[in-house]
């Protein structure tokens, strides 16, 4: 068979004697995404000219099945059912989403907030939401962990902030109801967490470095460690 006979996915494995063994091999990126089978051995040989059409037909069939799977998977990833859960999943999986460009540490934090949103009201339809819903969710989220405890305003405000970001993405993705709800939240007002009252001063830095020297931990005096310490105050 001519060496230029190259059907999609067709691969050859040479043997010490006899004709090459023929395989159809799926695309590596789709195998990584979960497609199976990864390889299929073809019961034909290149030495037999009558097998040419059979090899071609087999490769075309396996290739078509793989591409059909790929198309369905992409549709599933981008599917939007009109709920908050659907918006959240689209926000996390769409390659055009700003979520994909977040730093790893920020993405971890956002994933936690998104999980809270999905669990609490993921089944709610965007079309049915009103401003009262958002105020009610905010109020429930800021309730103290235990009676008499401190209100969790930072947690509640973080949820509202993330909802705004999700809806902003939804507008860019041209998803229904996102523009309406984004406008609703744009005009709504929610109490923000109090600003940090303690900031690092020279005396703090000097005390920190002195303690590091006393402990024999000179590396703690680096700028990165000082910034981490500063971020944990207040």
Coordinates of C-alpha atoms in Angstrom, one line a residue:
X1 CA 0.0 0.0 0.0
X2 CA 1.4 3.5 -0.8
X3 CA 3.1 5.2 2.1
X4 CA 1.0 8.3 1.6
X5 CA -2.2 6.4 2.6
X6 CA -3.0 8.2 5.8
X7 CA -6.5 8.0 7.1
X8 CA -7.6 10.0 10.2
X9 CA -6.2 8.3 13.4
X10 CA -4.4 5.6 11.5
X11 CA -1.1 4.5 13.2
X12 CA 1.3 1.7 12.5
X13 CA 3.4 -0.5 14.8
X14 CA 6.3 -2.2 13.1
X15 CA 7.1 -5.8 13.7
X16 CA 10.5 -7.6 13.3
X17 CA 8.9 -9.7 10.6
X18 CA 5.6 -9.5 8.7
X19 CA 3.4 -6.5 7.9
X20 CA 2.9 -3.6 10.3
X21 CA 0.1 -3.8 12.8
X22 CA -2.5 -1.2 12.2
X23 CA -4.3 0.8 14.8
X24 CA -6.8 3.6 14.9
X25 CA -5.8 6.0 17.7
X26 CA -8.0 8.7 19.3
X27 CA -6.9 12.3 19.7
X28 CA -4.8 12.7 22.8
X29 CA -6.7 15.8 24.1
X30 CA -10.0 13.9 23.9
X31 CA -8.6 10.8 25.6
X32 CA -7.5 13.1 28.4
X33 CA -11.0 14.5 28.6
X34 CA -12.4 10.9 29.0
X35 CA -13.0 9.5 25.5
X36 CA -12.8 5.8 25.1
X37 CA -11.6 3.6 23.3
X38 CA -8.2 5.1 23.2
X39 CA -7.0 2.7 20.5
X40 CA -8.6 0.1 18.2
X41 CA -6.5 -2.6 16.5
X42 CA -7.6 -3.0 12.9
X43 CA -7.8 -6.5 11.5
X44 CA -6.3 -5.6 8.2
X45 CA -2.9 -5.4 6.5
X46 CA -1.3 -2.8 4.2
X47 CA 0.1 -5.6 2.1
X48 CA -3.4 -6.6 0.9
X49 CA -4.6 -4.0 -1.6
X50 CA -8.2 -5.2 -1.1
X51 CA -8.0 -4.0 2.5
X52 CA -7.5 -0.4 1.5
X53 CA -11.2 0.5 1.5
X54 CA -11.8 -1.5 4.7
X55 CA -9.0 0.4 6.5
X56 CA -10.4 3.7 5.3
X57 CA -14.0 2.9 6.3
X58 CA -12.9 1.8 9.8
X59 CA -10.8 4.9 10.5
X60 CA -13.6 7.2 9.2
X61 CA -16.2 5.4 11.4
X62 CA -14.0 5.6 14.6
X63 CA -13.1 9.2 13.9
X64 CA -16.7 10.2 13.4
X65 CA -17.8 8.5 16.7
X66 CA -15.0 10.3 18.5
X67 CA -15.9 13.7 17.0
X68 CA -19.6 13.2 17.8
X69 CA -18.7 12.5 21.4
X70 CA -16.5 15.6 21.5
X71 CA -19.3 17.7 20.1
X72 CA -21.8 16.4 22.6
X73 CA -19.4 17.0 25.5
X74 CA -18.8 20.6 24.5
X75 CA -22.5 21.2 24.3
X76 CA -22.9 19.7 27.8
X77 CA -20.2 21.9 29.2
X78 CA -21.7 25.0 27.7
X79 CA -25.3 24.0 28.5
X80 CA -27.3 26.6 30.3
X81 CA -30.6 25.7 31.9
X82 CA -31.5 29.1 33.3
X83 CA -30.7 28.4 36.9
X84 CA -28.1 29.8 39.2
X85 CA -26.4 26.4 39.2
X86 CA -26.3 26.5 35.4
X87 CA -24.8 30.0 35.4
X88 CA -22.2 29.0 38.1
X89 CA -21.1 25.9 36.1
X90 CA -20.9 27.9 32.9
X91 CA -18.9 30.6 34.7
X92 CA -16.4 28.0 35.9
X93 CA -16.0 26.0 32.6
X94 CA -16.3 28.5 29.8
X95 CA -12.9 29.3 28.4
X96 CA -13.9 33.0 27.9
X97 CA -14.8 33.3 31.6
X98 CA -12.6 35.6 33.8
X99 CA -12.7 32.7 36.3
X100 CA -10.2 30.9 34.0
X101 CA -7.7 33.7 34.4
X102 CA -7.7 33.9 38.2
X103 CA -4.6 33.0 40.1
X104 CA -4.7 29.5 41.7
X105 CA -5.1 30.9 45.3
X106 CA -7.9 33.2 44.2
X107 CA -9.7 30.5 42.3
X108 CA -9.7 28.2 45.3
X109 CA -11.3 30.9 47.4
X110 CA -13.9 31.7 44.7
X111 CA -14.6 28.0 44.3
X112 CA -15.6 27.8 48.0
X113 CA -17.9 30.8 47.5
X114 CA -19.4 29.3 44.4
X115 CA -20.1 26.0 46.2
X116 CA -22.0 27.9 48.9
X117 CA -24.1 29.6 46.2
X118 CA -24.8 26.4 44.4
X119 CA -25.8 24.6 47.6
X120 CA -28.0 27.4 49.0
X121 CA -30.0 28.4 45.9
X122 CA -28.5 26.7 42.8
X123 CA -31.9 25.4 41.7
X124 CA -33.5 28.8 41.6
X125 CA -34.4 30.1 38.1
X126 CA -32.9 33.4 37.1
X127 CA -36.2 34.4 35.5
X128 CA -38.0 34.2 38.8
X129 CA -35.6 36.2 40.9
X130 CA -36.4 39.6 42.4
X131 CA -34.5 42.0 44.6
X132 CA -36.2 40.6 47.7
X133 CA -34.5 37.2 47.0
X134 CA -31.0 38.8 47.1
X135 CA -31.7 40.7 50.3
X136 CA -33.1 37.6 51.9
X137 CA -30.0 35.6 50.9
X138 CA -27.7 38.3 52.1
X139 CA -29.5 38.4 55.5
X140 CA -29.3 34.6 55.9
X141 CA -25.7 34.5 55.0
X142 CA -24.6 37.1 57.5
X143 CA -26.3 35.5 60.5
X144 CA -23.9 34.6 63.3
X145 CA -22.6 31.1 63.4
X146 CA -24.1 30.8 66.9
X147 CA -26.5 32.8 68.9
X148 CA -24.9 36.0 70.2
X149 CA -22.0 35.7 67.9
X150 CA -20.7 38.3 65.4
X151 CA -22.5 38.8 62.1
X152 CA -20.7 37.3 59.2
X153 CA -20.9 40.4 57.0
X154 CA -17.8 39.6 55.0
X155 CA -19.2 36.2 54.1
X156 CA -22.6 37.6 53.0
X157 CA -21.1 40.4 51.0
X158 CA -18.7 38.0 49.3
X159 CA -21.6 36.0 48.1
X160 CA -23.3 39.1 46.6
X161 CA -20.1 40.2 45.0
X162 CA -19.6 36.8 43.4
X163 CA -23.2 36.8 42.1
X164 CA -22.5 40.2 40.5
X165 CA -19.4 38.8 38.8
X166 CA -21.3 35.7 37.5
X167 CA -24.1 37.9 36.1
X168 CA -21.5 40.2 34.4
X169 CA -20.0 37.1 32.7
X170 CA -23.5 36.0 31.8
X171 CA -24.1 39.3 30.0
X172 CA -20.9 38.8 28.0
X173 CA -22.0 35.2 27.2
X174 CA -25.4 36.5 26.1
X175 CA -27.3 34.4 28.6
X176 CA -30.9 35.3 29.3
X177 CA -31.9 37.2 32.4
X178 CA -28.3 38.1 33.4
X179 CA -28.6 41.7 32.2
X180 CA -31.8 42.3 34.1
X181 CA -30.5 40.9 37.3
X182 CA -27.1 42.6 37.0
X183 CA -29.0 45.9 36.7
X184 CA -31.0 45.0 39.8
X185 CA -27.9 44.4 41.9
X186 CA -26.2 47.4 40.5
X187 CA -28.8 49.7 42.2
X188 CA -29.0 47.6 45.4
X189 CA -27.0 48.4 48.5
X190 CA -25.6 45.8 50.9
X191 CA -23.6 46.5 54.0
X192 CA -19.9 45.9 53.4
X193 CA -17.5 44.4 56.0
X194 CA -15.6 46.9 58.1
X195 CA -12.3 48.0 56.8
X196 CA -9.2 46.7 58.6
X197 CA -8.4 48.9 61.5
X198 CA -4.8 47.7 62.0
X199 CA -2.0 48.4 59.5
X200 CA 1.6 47.6 59.7
X201 CA 3.8 50.4 61.0
X202 CA 7.6 50.6 61.4
X203 CA 7.4 49.5 65.1
X204 CA 5.5 46.3 64.0
X205 CA 8.1 45.4 61.4
X206 CA 11.0 46.0 63.9
X207 CA 9.3 43.8 66.5
X208 CA 8.7 41.1 64.0
X209 CA 12.3 41.1 62.8
X210 CA 13.7 41.1 66.3
X211 CA 11.5 38.1 67.2
X212 CA 12.7 36.3 64.1
X213 CA 16.3 36.9 65.1
X214 CA 15.6 35.7 68.6
X215 CA 14.1 32.5 67.3
X216 CA 17.0 32.0 64.8
X217 CA 14.5 32.2 62.0
X218 CA 16.2 34.9 59.8
X219 CA 14.2 33.9 56.8
X220 CA 11.0 35.1 58.5
X221 CA 12.3 38.7 58.1
X222 CA 11.8 38.6 54.3
X223 CA 9.4 41.0 52.7
X224 CA 7.0 38.2 51.7
X225 CA 6.6 37.0 55.2
X226 CA 6.1 40.5 56.5
X227 CA 3.3 41.1 53.9
X228 CA 1.7 37.8 54.9
X229 CA 1.8 38.8 58.6
X230 CA 0.3 42.2 57.7
X231 CA -2.5 40.7 55.7
X232 CA -3.5 38.6 58.7
X233 CA -4.0 41.5 61.0
X234 CA -7.5 43.0 61.6

